[in-house]
Structure formats: C-alpha cells, structure tokens
C-alpha cells in the first residue's frame, strides 16, 4: 500500500492566518520529500522540496519541516490568501534511484 | 506557460475507439512520466521514460501503450478502454540526473478522459 499519507483530507483556514498541512510517511529509506499544490483544473505544481539531511527549508511564504524521528513532514503557509485554495500533496522517494510516491492530498479551504 | 503541455485537455471516447494523448516538455528534461489521477486516490504512476527508454511499466494494462520518440515528446496510445479508465491523465518531466527519485517533477495540466 501507499507509504505516504496526510492526516486530514480537508483543512479550513481563515484568510490571513497561517496554514499547517501535515503528512506522515513510513519508509525510513526515503531521503527526498516534495510538496505539490494542485488547483482546480490544473496539474500539480511544485512548491518546495527537502532532503533528509535537513530538518527545515523555507521558500516564499512557505516552510517545510521534516522530523525524521517520527517520520513526519509538514508544510506551513504564512498569511494564507484566497489563491492558496487548492489540494496539497506530499510525496517521497523510496530511495535515490526509485520512484516518487504521492499521498492522497489535503484540500485547503480559505474562509473570508 | 507550464513548461509541460498536454493535448487534448478533454477527450470523450467510446470503448472501441483508438485515440492518443500527447505531451510535450520545453524544459530540456531527460525523464518523462505518465500518471493516472482518479478521484480520492493518490497519483498512480503508469510509465517512466529516461532518455527515450522505458524504465518503468507499473503493471499497466496493455490497452495503454506509451511512446517516447524523443526526450521532449511523450504519447499515450489508448485502445479498447474500459469505463474505469475514465480519469485525469497527467504527464510530467524531470531533469533525470542523479536518479529519478531525487528531483522534482514538473506536471502538465492533464487530459480529462471520459470513456462512454
């Protein structure tokens, strides 16, 4: 079965607040993780990635945190905007030369 | 512009038809992928091509036939599909240096396929 999952299928956040989307993985050999955003009618869009030799990486308004001890990955979006409404997927590899496995996704709703 | 272009965006076909999905990437990548996306399911990897050579066939039925004539183009030929094949078919590409599991993939917007 899939080794990547998300804790919640949907998440509702007030506009302007920070969003935290969580992901659990089970493969200790995974050393590369990615977050994607998929808006309605579009393909997944790369947001940010992180390798297992890091525990935090920041992008523009986004931060990815990796906790290898508990096999947990999270995506933090600062000051959530209406344009952040989408489904967010985490993905992991199964090893450097192996394929990338995707989770089921969390739909982020932005409340006015 | 996404860098990965898929055509057509929508396709309706009968079970006895033959059609093809096309993908073109403008990113100079060496690896290309086909995925199937069904409602409420994770992305399912179908095929992987690296430098025009198929490196993975993820137990996909033979009614799906991929073709990669060069590193910029990827096709998915469809023949005698079933209603359960209705889904969004996504194409992706990646640089493919250092392992396909070691870099992000860039996706097109998909072809929404409906089988009557």
JSON list of C-alpha atoms in Angstrom, two decimals:
[
{"chain": "A", "resi": 1, "resn": "UNK", "atom": "CA", "xyz": [0.00, 0.00, 0.00]},
{"chain": "A", "resi": 2, "resn": "UNK", "atom": "CA", "xyz": [0.94, 3.66, -0.06]},
{"chain": "A", "resi": 3, "resn": "UNK", "atom": "CA", "xyz": [3.59, 4.75, 2.38]},
{"chain": "A", "resi": 4, "resn": "UNK", "atom": "CA", "xyz": [2.68, 8.41, 2.28]},
{"chain": "A", "resi": 5, "resn": "UNK", "atom": "CA", "xyz": [-0.46, 9.83, 3.84]},
{"chain": "A", "resi": 6, "resn": "UNK", "atom": "CA", "xyz": [-1.95, 13.00, 5.16]},
{"chain": "A", "resi": 7, "resn": "UNK", "atom": "CA", "xyz": [-3.72, 13.39, 8.45]},
{"chain": "A", "resi": 8, "resn": "UNK", "atom": "CA", "xyz": [-6.68, 15.37, 7.15]},
{"chain": "A", "resi": 9, "resn": "UNK", "atom": "CA", "xyz": [-8.47, 15.27, 3.81]},
{"chain": "A", "resi": 10, "resn": "UNK", "atom": "CA", "xyz": [-9.68, 18.87, 4.25]},
{"chain": "A", "resi": 11, "resn": "UNK", "atom": "CA", "xyz": [-8.47, 21.90, 6.17]},
{"chain": "A", "resi": 12, "resn": "UNK", "atom": "CA", "xyz": [-10.27, 25.23, 6.57]},
{"chain": "A", "resi": 13, "resn": "UNK", "atom": "CA", "xyz": [-8.26, 28.31, 7.49]},
{"chain": "A", "resi": 14, "resn": "UNK", "atom": "CA", "xyz": [-9.20, 31.95, 7.97]},
{"chain": "A", "resi": 15, "resn": "UNK", "atom": "CA", "xyz": [-7.71, 34.29, 5.40]},
{"chain": "A", "resi": 16, "resn": "UNK", "atom": "CA", "xyz": [-4.58, 35.87, 6.84]},
{"chain": "A", "resi": 17, "resn": "UNK", "atom": "CA", "xyz": [-3.91, 33.05, 9.29]},
{"chain": "A", "resi": 18, "resn": "UNK", "atom": "CA", "xyz": [-1.10, 30.54, 8.92]},
{"chain": "A", "resi": 19, "resn": "UNK", "atom": "CA", "xyz": [-1.89, 27.10, 7.49]},
{"chain": "A", "resi": 20, "resn": "UNK", "atom": "CA", "xyz": [-0.18, 23.91, 8.54]},
{"chain": "A", "resi": 21, "resn": "UNK", "atom": "CA", "xyz": [-0.64, 20.81, 6.41]},
{"chain": "A", "resi": 22, "resn": "UNK", "atom": "CA", "xyz": [0.72, 17.57, 7.75]},
{"chain": "A", "resi": 23, "resn": "UNK", "atom": "CA", "xyz": [1.98, 14.38, 6.18]},
{"chain": "A", "resi": 24, "resn": "UNK", "atom": "CA", "xyz": [3.19, 11.10, 7.65]},
{"chain": "A", "resi": 25, "resn": "UNK", "atom": "CA", "xyz": [5.48, 8.68, 5.89]},
{"chain": "A", "resi": 26, "resn": "UNK", "atom": "CA", "xyz": [6.55, 5.17, 6.79]},
{"chain": "A", "resi": 27, "resn": "UNK", "atom": "CA", "xyz": [9.65, 4.45, 4.70]},
{"chain": "A", "resi": 28, "resn": "UNK", "atom": "CA", "xyz": [12.82, 5.09, 6.69]},
{"chain": "A", "resi": 29, "resn": "UNK", "atom": "CA", "xyz": [14.86, 4.84, 3.49]},
{"chain": "A", "resi": 30, "resn": "UNK", "atom": "CA", "xyz": [13.15, 7.86, 1.93]},
{"chain": "A", "resi": 31, "resn": "UNK", "atom": "CA", "xyz": [15.59, 10.72, 1.64]},
{"chain": "A", "resi": 32, "resn": "UNK", "atom": "CA", "xyz": [13.76, 13.23, -0.53]},
{"chain": "A", "resi": 33, "resn": "UNK", "atom": "CA", "xyz": [10.37, 14.85, 0.02]},
{"chain": "A", "resi": 34, "resn": "UNK", "atom": "CA", "xyz": [8.30, 17.23, -2.07]},
{"chain": "A", "resi": 35, "resn": "UNK", "atom": "CA", "xyz": [5.18, 19.33, -1.63]},
{"chain": "A", "resi": 36, "resn": "UNK", "atom": "CA", "xyz": [2.88, 19.99, -4.55]},
{"chain": "A", "resi": 37, "resn": "UNK", "atom": "CA", "xyz": [-0.13, 22.26, -4.96]},
{"chain": "A", "resi": 38, "resn": "UNK", "atom": "CA", "xyz": [-2.94, 21.36, -7.35]},
{"chain": "A", "resi": 39, "resn": "UNK", "atom": "CA", "xyz": [-5.56, 23.95, -8.23]},
{"chain": "A", "resi": 40, "resn": "UNK", "atom": "CA", "xyz": [-8.84, 23.02, -9.83]},
{"chain": "A", "resi": 41, "resn": "UNK", "atom": "CA", "xyz": [-8.43, 22.13, -13.50]},
{"chain": "A", "resi": 42, "resn": "UNK", "atom": "CA", "xyz": [-4.64, 22.19, -13.36]},
{"chain": "A", "resi": 43, "resn": "UNK", "atom": "CA", "xyz": [-1.81, 19.77, -12.83]},
{"chain": "A", "resi": 44, "resn": "UNK", "atom": "CA", "xyz": [0.24, 19.55, -9.63]},
{"chain": "A", "resi": 45, "resn": "UNK", "atom": "CA", "xyz": [2.63, 22.45, -9.20]},
{"chain": "A", "resi": 46, "resn": "UNK", "atom": "CA", "xyz": [5.95, 22.04, -7.37]},
{"chain": "A", "resi": 47, "resn": "UNK", "atom": "CA", "xyz": [6.11, 24.17, -4.22]},
{"chain": "A", "resi": 48, "resn": "UNK", "atom": "CA", "xyz": [9.15, 23.15, -2.23]},
{"chain": "A", "resi": 49, "resn": "UNK", "atom": "CA", "xyz": [11.33, 20.13, -1.53]},
{"chain": "A", "resi": 50, "resn": "UNK", "atom": "CA", "xyz": [13.61, 18.98, 1.24]},
{"chain": "A", "resi": 51, "resn": "UNK", "atom": "CA", "xyz": [16.27, 16.33, 1.59]},
{"chain": "A", "resi": 52, "resn": "UNK", "atom": "CA", "xyz": [16.74, 14.15, 4.63]},
{"chain": "A", "resi": 53, "resn": "UNK", "atom": "CA", "xyz": [19.96, 15.89, 5.67]},
{"chain": "A", "resi": 54, "resn": "UNK", "atom": "CA", "xyz": [17.85, 18.95, 6.53]},
{"chain": "A", "resi": 55, "resn": "UNK", "atom": "CA", "xyz": [15.01, 19.48, 9.01]},
{"chain": "A", "resi": 56, "resn": "UNK", "atom": "CA", "xyz": [13.72, 22.80, 7.72]},
{"chain": "A", "resi": 57, "resn": "UNK", "atom": "CA", "xyz": [13.63, 24.68, 4.47]},
{"chain": "A", "resi": 58, "resn": "UNK", "atom": "CA", "xyz": [11.99, 27.99, 3.66]},
{"chain": "A", "resi": 59, "resn": "UNK", "atom": "CA", "xyz": [10.59, 29.39, 0.47]},
{"chain": "A", "resi": 60, "resn": "UNK", "atom": "CA", "xyz": [8.44, 32.37, -0.32]},
{"chain": "A", "resi": 61, "resn": "UNK", "atom": "CA", "xyz": [5.69, 32.31, 2.35]},
{"chain": "A", "resi": 62, "resn": "UNK", "atom": "CA", "xyz": [6.15, 28.54, 2.74]},
{"chain": "A", "resi": 63, "resn": "UNK", "atom": "CA", "xyz": [8.21, 26.44, 5.11]},
{"chain": "A", "resi": 64, "resn": "UNK", "atom": "CA", "xyz": [8.69, 22.69, 5.07]},
{"chain": "A", "resi": 65, "resn": "UNK", "atom": "CA", "xyz": [9.62, 20.87, 8.26]},
{"chain": "A", "resi": 66, "resn": "UNK", "atom": "CA", "xyz": [10.94, 17.33, 8.36]},
{"chain": "A", "resi": 67, "resn": "UNK", "atom": "CA", "xyz": [11.00, 15.26, 11.53]},
{"chain": "A", "resi": 68, "resn": "UNK", "atom": "CA", "xyz": [12.75, 12.01, 10.71]},
{"chain": "A", "resi": 69, "resn": "UNK", "atom": "CA", "xyz": [12.38, 10.66, 14.24]},
{"chain": "A", "resi": 70, "resn": "UNK", "atom": "CA", "xyz": [8.60, 10.40, 13.90]},
{"chain": "A", "resi": 71, "resn": "UNK", "atom": "CA", "xyz": [8.55, 10.30, 10.09]},
{"chain": "A", "resi": 72, "resn": "UNK", "atom": "CA", "xyz": [6.54, 13.49, 9.80]},
{"chain": "A", "resi": 73, "resn": "UNK", "atom": "CA", "xyz": [6.54, 16.21, 7.16]},
{"chain": "A", "resi": 74, "resn": "UNK", "atom": "CA", "xyz": [4.65, 19.48, 7.30]},
{"chain": "A", "resi": 75, "resn": "UNK", "atom": "CA", "xyz": [4.02, 22.45, 5.06]},
{"chain": "A", "resi": 76, "resn": "UNK", "atom": "CA", "xyz": [3.43, 25.81, 6.65]},
{"chain": "A", "resi": 77, "resn": "UNK", "atom": "CA", "xyz": [1.89, 28.62, 4.61]},
{"chain": "A", "resi": 78, "resn": "UNK", "atom": "CA", "xyz": [2.18, 32.07, 6.14]},
{"chain": "A", "resi": 79, "resn": "UNK", "atom": "CA", "xyz": [-0.62, 34.63, 5.86]},
{"chain": "A", "resi": 80, "resn": "UNK", "atom": "CA", "xyz": [-2.92, 32.37, 3.86]},
{"chain": "A", "resi": 81, "resn": "UNK", "atom": "CA", "xyz": [-4.52, 34.02, 0.83]},
{"chain": "A", "resi": 82, "resn": "UNK", "atom": "CA", "xyz": [-7.53, 33.07, -1.32]},
{"chain": "A", "resi": 83, "resn": "UNK", "atom": "CA", "xyz": [-5.11, 31.97, -4.05]},
{"chain": "A", "resi": 84, "resn": "UNK", "atom": "CA", "xyz": [-3.79, 29.29, -1.72]},
{"chain": "A", "resi": 85, "resn": "UNK", "atom": "CA", "xyz": [-7.04, 27.33, -2.10]},
{"chain": "A", "resi": 86, "resn": "UNK", "atom": "CA", "xyz": [-6.01, 24.02, -3.62]},
{"chain": "A", "resi": 87, "resn": "UNK", "atom": "CA", "xyz": [-5.22, 20.40, -2.88]},
{"chain": "A", "resi": 88, "resn": "UNK", "atom": "CA", "xyz": [-1.77, 19.91, -1.37]},
{"chain": "A", "resi": 89, "resn": "UNK", "atom": "CA", "xyz": [0.16, 16.66, -1.86]},
{"chain": "A", "resi": 90, "resn": "UNK", "atom": "CA", "xyz": [3.26, 15.46, -0.15]},
{"chain": "A", "resi": 91, "resn": "UNK", "atom": "CA", "xyz": [5.49, 12.99, -1.96]},
{"chain": "A", "resi": 92, "resn": "UNK", "atom": "CA", "xyz": [8.51, 10.93, -1.02]},
{"chain": "A", "resi": 93, "resn": "UNK", "atom": "CA", "xyz": [11.01, 8.82, -2.85]},
{"chain": "A", "resi": 94, "resn": "UNK", "atom": "CA", "xyz": [11.76, 5.26, -1.84]},
{"chain": "A", "resi": 95, "resn": "UNK", "atom": "CA", "xyz": [15.46, 5.76, -2.36]},
{"chain": "A", "resi": 96, "resn": "UNK", "atom": "CA", "xyz": [17.61, 7.86, -4.63]},
{"chain": "A", "resi": 97, "resn": "UNK", "atom": "CA", "xyz": [17.02, 5.88, -7.80]},
{"chain": "A", "resi": 98, "resn": "UNK", "atom": "CA", "xyz": [13.48, 4.81, -7.09]},
{"chain": "A", "resi": 99, "resn": "UNK", "atom": "CA", "xyz": [10.19, 6.37, -7.96]},
{"chain": "A", "resi": 100, "resn": "UNK", "atom": "CA", "xyz": [8.35, 9.09, -6.09]},
{"chain": "A", "resi": 101, "resn": "UNK", "atom": "CA", "xyz": [5.19, 8.11, -4.19]},
{"chain": "A", "resi": 102, "resn": "UNK", "atom": "CA", "xyz": [2.38, 10.62, -3.71]},
{"chain": "A", "resi": 103, "resn": "UNK", "atom": "CA", "xyz": [-0.04, 10.96, -0.81]},
{"chain": "A", "resi": 104, "resn": "UNK", "atom": "CA", "xyz": [-3.78, 11.42, -1.20]},
{"chain": "A", "resi": 105, "resn": "UNK", "atom": "CA", "xyz": [-3.81, 15.17, -0.64]},
{"chain": "A", "resi": 106, "resn": "UNK", "atom": "CA", "xyz": [-5.37, 17.73, 1.70]},
{"chain": "A", "resi": 107, "resn": "UNK", "atom": "CA", "xyz": [-7.86, 20.24, 0.33]},
{"chain": "A", "resi": 108, "resn": "UNK", "atom": "CA", "xyz": [-7.23, 23.68, 1.80]},
{"chain": "A", "resi": 109, "resn": "UNK", "atom": "CA", "xyz": [-10.26, 25.97, 2.07]},
{"chain": "A", "resi": 110, "resn": "UNK", "atom": "CA", "xyz": [-9.78, 29.65, 2.77]},
{"chain": "A", "resi": 111, "resn": "UNK", "atom": "CA", "xyz": [-12.50, 31.29, 4.84]},
{"chain": "A", "resi": 112, "resn": "UNK", "atom": "CA", "xyz": [-13.18, 35.00, 4.28]},
{"chain": "B", "resi": 1, "resn": "UNK", "atom": "CA", "xyz": [3.23, 28.66, -19.59]},
{"chain": "B", "resi": 2, "resn": "UNK", "atom": "CA", "xyz": [3.71, 25.49, -17.59]},
{"chain": "B", "resi": 3, "resn": "UNK", "atom": "CA", "xyz": [6.69, 24.09, -19.50]},
{"chain": "B", "resi": 4, "resn": "UNK", "atom": "CA", "xyz": [4.80, 20.84, -19.95]},
{"chain": "B", "resi": 5, "resn": "UNK", "atom": "CA", "xyz": [1.94, 20.93, -22.45]},
{"chain": "B", "resi": 6, "resn": "UNK", "atom": "CA", "xyz": [-0.69, 18.24, -22.82]},
{"chain": "B", "resi": 7, "resn": "UNK", "atom": "CA", "xyz": [-3.24, 17.83, -25.58]},
{"chain": "B", "resi": 8, "resn": "UNK", "atom": "CA", "xyz": [-6.12, 17.41, -25.79]},
{"chain": "B", "resi": 9, "resn": "UNK", "atom": "CA", "xyz": [-7.34, 18.87, -22.48]},
{"chain": "B", "resi": 10, "resn": "UNK", "atom": "CA", "xyz": [-10.55, 16.86, -22.67]},
{"chain": "B", "resi": 11, "resn": "UNK", "atom": "CA", "xyz": [-11.34, 13.64, -24.52]},
{"chain": "B", "resi": 12, "resn": "UNK", "atom": "CA", "xyz": [-14.52, 11.61, -24.71]},
{"chain": "B", "resi": 13, "resn": "UNK", "atom": "CA", "xyz": [-14.27, 8.27, -26.42]},
{"chain": "B", "resi": 14, "resn": "UNK", "atom": "CA", "xyz": [-16.15, 5.03, -26.80]},
{"chain": "B", "resi": 15, "resn": "UNK", "atom": "CA", "xyz": [-14.74, 1.75, -25.61]},
{"chain": "B", "resi": 16, "resn": "UNK", "atom": "CA", "xyz": [-13.91, 0.63, -29.15]},
{"chain": "B", "resi": 17, "resn": "UNK", "atom": "CA", "xyz": [-12.13, 3.83, -30.20]},
{"chain": "B", "resi": 18, "resn": "UNK", "atom": "CA", "xyz": [-8.41, 4.40, -30.59]},
{"chain": "B", "resi": 19, "resn": "UNK", "atom": "CA", "xyz": [-7.01, 7.73, -29.52]},
{"chain": "B", "resi": 20, "resn": "UNK", "atom": "CA", "xyz": [-3.70, 9.19, -28.39]},
{"chain": "B", "resi": 21, "resn": "UNK", "atom": "CA", "xyz": [-2.71, 11.66, -25.70]},
{"chain": "B", "resi": 22, "resn": "UNK", "atom": "CA", "xyz": [0.22, 13.93, -26.38]},
{"chain": "B", "resi": 23, "resn": "UNK", "atom": "CA", "xyz": [2.70, 15.53, -24.03]},
{"chain": "B", "resi": 24, "resn": "UNK", "atom": "CA", "xyz": [5.48, 17.96, -24.87]},
{"chain": "B", "resi": 25, "resn": "UNK", "atom": "CA", "xyz": [8.00, 19.43, -22.45]},
{"chain": "B", "resi": 26, "resn": "UNK", "atom": "CA", "xyz": [10.01, 22.59, -23.10]},
{"chain": "B", "resi": 27, "resn": "UNK", "atom": "CA", "xyz": [12.30, 22.27, -20.07]},
{"chain": "B", "resi": 28, "resn": "UNK", "atom": "CA", "xyz": [15.19, 20.31, -21.54]},
{"chain": "B", "resi": 29, "resn": "UNK", "atom": "CA", "xyz": [14.47, 17.40, -19.21]},
{"chain": "B", "resi": 30, "resn": "UNK", "atom": "CA", "xyz": [15.53, 13.82, -19.87]},
{"chain": "B", "resi": 31, "resn": "UNK", "atom": "CA", "xyz": [12.84, 11.90, -17.98]},
{"chain": "B", "resi": 32, "resn": "UNK", "atom": "CA", "xyz": [9.11, 11.84, -18.70]},
{"chain": "B", "resi": 33, "resn": "UNK", "atom": "CA", "xyz": [6.23, 10.20, -16.89]},
{"chain": "B", "resi": 34, "resn": "UNK", "atom": "CA", "xyz": [2.57, 9.26, -17.29]},
{"chain": "B", "resi": 35, "resn": "UNK", "atom": "CA", "xyz": [0.31, 9.31, -14.23]},
{"chain": "B", "resi": 36, "resn": "UNK", "atom": "CA", "xyz": [-3.34, 8.48, -13.72]},
{"chain": "B", "resi": 37, "resn": "UNK", "atom": "CA", "xyz": [-5.31, 10.61, -11.26]},
{"chain": "B", "resi": 38, "resn": "UNK", "atom": "CA", "xyz": [-8.67, 9.29, -10.11]},
{"chain": "B", "resi": 39, "resn": "UNK", "atom": "CA", "xyz": [-10.99, 10.91, -7.60]},
{"chain": "B", "resi": 40, "resn": "UNK", "atom": "CA", "xyz": [-9.96, 10.43, -3.98]},
{"chain": "B", "resi": 41, "resn": "UNK", "atom": "CA", "xyz": [-6.93, 8.33, -4.86]},
{"chain": "B", "resi": 42, "resn": "UNK", "atom": "CA", "xyz": [-3.23, 9.17, -4.89]},
{"chain": "B", "resi": 43, "resn": "UNK", "atom": "CA", "xyz": [-1.49, 9.76, -8.17]},
{"chain": "B", "resi": 44, "resn": "UNK", "atom": "CA", "xyz": [-0.75, 6.42, -9.82]},
{"chain": "B", "resi": 45, "resn": "UNK", "atom": "CA", "xyz": [2.48, 6.17, -11.75]},
{"chain": "B", "resi": 46, "resn": "UNK", "atom": "CA", "xyz": [1.97, 4.39, -15.06]},
{"chain": "B", "resi": 47, "resn": "UNK", "atom": "CA", "xyz": [5.17, 4.71, -17.09]},
{"chain": "B", "resi": 48, "resn": "UNK", "atom": "CA", "xyz": [8.62, 6.27, -16.79]},
{"chain": "B", "resi": 49, "resn": "UNK", "atom": "CA", "xyz": [10.91, 7.11, -19.67]},
{"chain": "B", "resi": 50, "resn": "UNK", "atom": "CA", "xyz": [14.53, 8.12, -19.26]},
{"chain": "B", "resi": 51, "resn": "UNK", "atom": "CA", "xyz": [16.37, 9.30, -22.38]},
{"chain": "B", "resi": 52, "resn": "UNK", "atom": "CA", "xyz": [13.58, 7.82, -24.51]},
{"chain": "B", "resi": 53, "resn": "UNK", "atom": "CA", "xyz": [13.95, 4.39, -22.93]},
{"chain": "B", "resi": 54, "resn": "UNK", "atom": "CA", "xyz": [11.11, 2.96, -20.86]},
{"chain": "B", "resi": 55, "resn": "UNK", "atom": "CA", "xyz": [12.49, 2.29, -17.41]},
{"chain": "B", "resi": 56, "resn": "UNK", "atom": "CA", "xyz": [9.25, 1.50, -15.61]},
{"chain": "B", "resi": 57, "resn": "UNK", "atom": "CA", "xyz": [5.93, -0.04, -16.51]},
{"chain": "B", "resi": 58, "resn": "UNK", "atom": "CA", "xyz": [3.85, -0.07, -13.37]},
{"chain": "B", "resi": 59, "resn": "UNK", "atom": "CA", "xyz": [1.66, -3.08, -14.19]},
{"chain": "B", "resi": 60, "resn": "UNK", "atom": "CA", "xyz": [-0.43, -1.07, -16.60]},
{"chain": "B", "resi": 61, "resn": "UNK", "atom": "CA", "xyz": [-2.91, -2.95, -18.83]},
{"chain": "B", "resi": 62, "resn": "UNK", "atom": "CA", "xyz": [-1.82, -3.36, -22.44]},
{"chain": "B", "resi": 63, "resn": "UNK", "atom": "CA", "xyz": [-4.71, -1.20, -23.64]},
{"chain": "B", "resi": 64, "resn": "UNK", "atom": "CA", "xyz": [-2.42, 1.69, -22.65]},
{"chain": "B", "resi": 65, "resn": "UNK", "atom": "CA", "xyz": [0.64, 1.93, -24.89]},
{"chain": "B", "resi": 66, "resn": "UNK", "atom": "CA", "xyz": [3.26, 4.64, -24.34]},
{"chain": "B", "resi": 67, "resn": "UNK", "atom": "CA", "xyz": [5.62, 6.02, -26.94]},
{"chain": "B", "resi": 68, "resn": "UNK", "atom": "CA", "xyz": [8.57, 8.34, -26.47]},
{"chain": "B", "resi": 69, "resn": "UNK", "atom": "CA", "xyz": [10.06, 9.33, -29.84]},
{"chain": "B", "resi": 70, "resn": "UNK", "atom": "CA", "xyz": [12.46, 11.85, -28.29]},
{"chain": "B", "resi": 71, "resn": "UNK", "atom": "CA", "xyz": [13.17, 13.39, -24.91]},
{"chain": "B", "resi": 72, "resn": "UNK", "atom": "CA", "xyz": [10.70, 16.23, -25.50]},
{"chain": "B", "resi": 73, "resn": "UNK", "atom": "CA", "xyz": [7.66, 14.24, -26.56]},
{"chain": "B", "resi": 74, "resn": "UNK", "atom": "CA", "xyz": [5.61, 11.53, -24.95]},
{"chain": "B", "resi": 75, "resn": "UNK", "atom": "CA", "xyz": [2.45, 9.85, -26.19]},
{"chain": "B", "resi": 76, "resn": "UNK", "atom": "CA", "xyz": [-0.08, 7.56, -24.60]},
{"chain": "B", "resi": 77, "resn": "UNK", "atom": "CA", "xyz": [-1.97, 5.46, -27.13]},
{"chain": "B", "resi": 78, "resn": "UNK", "atom": "CA", "xyz": [-5.37, 4.28, -25.99]},
{"chain": "B", "resi": 79, "resn": "UNK", "atom": "CA", "xyz": [-7.23, 1.28, -27.35]},
{"chain": "B", "resi": 80, "resn": "UNK", "atom": "CA", "xyz": [-10.34, -0.55, -26.17]},
{"chain": "B", "resi": 81, "resn": "UNK", "atom": "CA", "xyz": [-10.56, 1.27, -22.85]},
{"chain": "B", "resi": 82, "resn": "UNK", "atom": "CA", "xyz": [-12.97, 0.48, -20.05]},
{"chain": "B", "resi": 83, "resn": "UNK", "atom": "CA", "xyz": [-15.25, 2.86, -18.12]},
{"chain": "B", "resi": 84, "resn": "UNK", "atom": "CA", "xyz": [-12.96, 2.58, -15.07]},
{"chain": "B", "resi": 85, "resn": "UNK", "atom": "CA", "xyz": [-10.20, 4.15, -17.17]},
{"chain": "B", "resi": 86, "resn": "UNK", "atom": "CA", "xyz": [-12.01, 7.48, -17.00]},
{"chain": "B", "resi": 87, "resn": "UNK", "atom": "CA", "xyz": [-9.65, 9.79, -15.11]},
{"chain": "B", "resi": 88, "resn": "UNK", "atom": "CA", "xyz": [-7.26, 12.69, -15.42]},
{"chain": "B", "resi": 89, "resn": "UNK", "atom": "CA", "xyz": [-4.06, 11.62, -17.16]},
{"chain": "B", "resi": 90, "resn": "UNK", "atom": "CA", "xyz": [-1.06, 13.68, -16.20]},
{"chain": "B", "resi": 91, "resn": "UNK", "atom": "CA", "xyz": [2.29, 13.95, -17.90]},
{"chain": "B", "resi": 92, "resn": "UNK", "atom": "CA", "xyz": [5.39, 15.07, -16.02]},
{"chain": "B", "resi": 93, "resn": "UNK", "atom": "CA", "xyz": [9.07, 15.57, -16.68]},
{"chain": "B", "resi": 94, "resn": "UNK", "atom": "CA", "xyz": [12.21, 15.81, -14.58]},
{"chain": "B", "resi": 95, "resn": "UNK", "atom": "CA", "xyz": [15.86, 16.50, -15.14]},
{"chain": "B", "resi": 96, "resn": "UNK", "atom": "CA", "xyz": [16.86, 12.87, -14.52]},
{"chain": "B", "resi": 97, "resn": "UNK", "atom": "CA", "xyz": [20.39, 13.46, -13.39]},
{"chain": "B", "resi": 98, "resn": "UNK", "atom": "CA", "xyz": [21.17, 11.73, -10.13]},
{"chain": "B", "resi": 99, "resn": "UNK", "atom": "CA", "xyz": [18.18, 9.43, -10.12]},
{"chain": "B", "resi": 100, "resn": "UNK", "atom": "CA", "xyz": [14.50, 9.92, -10.91]},
{"chain": "B", "resi": 101, "resn": "UNK", "atom": "CA", "xyz": [13.68, 9.74, -7.21]},
{"chain": "B", "resi": 102, "resn": "UNK", "atom": "CA", "xyz": [15.95, 12.61, -6.35]},
{"chain": "B", "resi": 103, "resn": "UNK", "atom": "CA", "xyz": [14.39, 15.60, -8.07]},
{"chain": "B", "resi": 104, "resn": "UNK", "atom": "CA", "xyz": [11.03, 17.32, -8.51]},
{"chain": "B", "resi": 105, "resn": "UNK", "atom": "CA", "xyz": [8.73, 16.50, -11.39]},
{"chain": "B", "resi": 106, "resn": "UNK", "atom": "CA", "xyz": [7.02, 19.20, -13.39]},
{"chain": "B", "resi": 107, "resn": "UNK", "atom": "CA", "xyz": [3.47, 18.42, -14.46]},
{"chain": "B", "resi": 108, "resn": "UNK", "atom": "CA", "xyz": [1.23, 19.40, -17.31]},
{"chain": "B", "resi": 109, "resn": "UNK", "atom": "CA", "xyz": [-2.42, 20.24, -16.73]},
{"chain": "B", "resi": 110, "resn": "UNK", "atom": "CA", "xyz": [-3.60, 16.83, -17.83]},
{"chain": "B", "resi": 111, "resn": "UNK", "atom": "CA", "xyz": [-6.11, 15.31, -20.21]},
{"chain": "B", "resi": 112, "resn": "UNK", "atom": "CA", "xyz": [-9.53, 14.66, -18.71]},
{"chain": "B", "resi": 113, "resn": "UNK", "atom": "CA", "xyz": [-10.57, 11.34, -20.27]},
{"chain": "B", "resi": 114, "resn": "UNK", "atom": "CA", "xyz": [-14.13, 10.06, -20.23]},
{"chain": "B", "resi": 115, "resn": "UNK", "atom": "CA", "xyz": [-14.97, 6.59, -21.52]},
{"chain": "B", "resi": 116, "resn": "UNK", "atom": "CA", "xyz": [-18.54, 6.06, -22.64]}
]
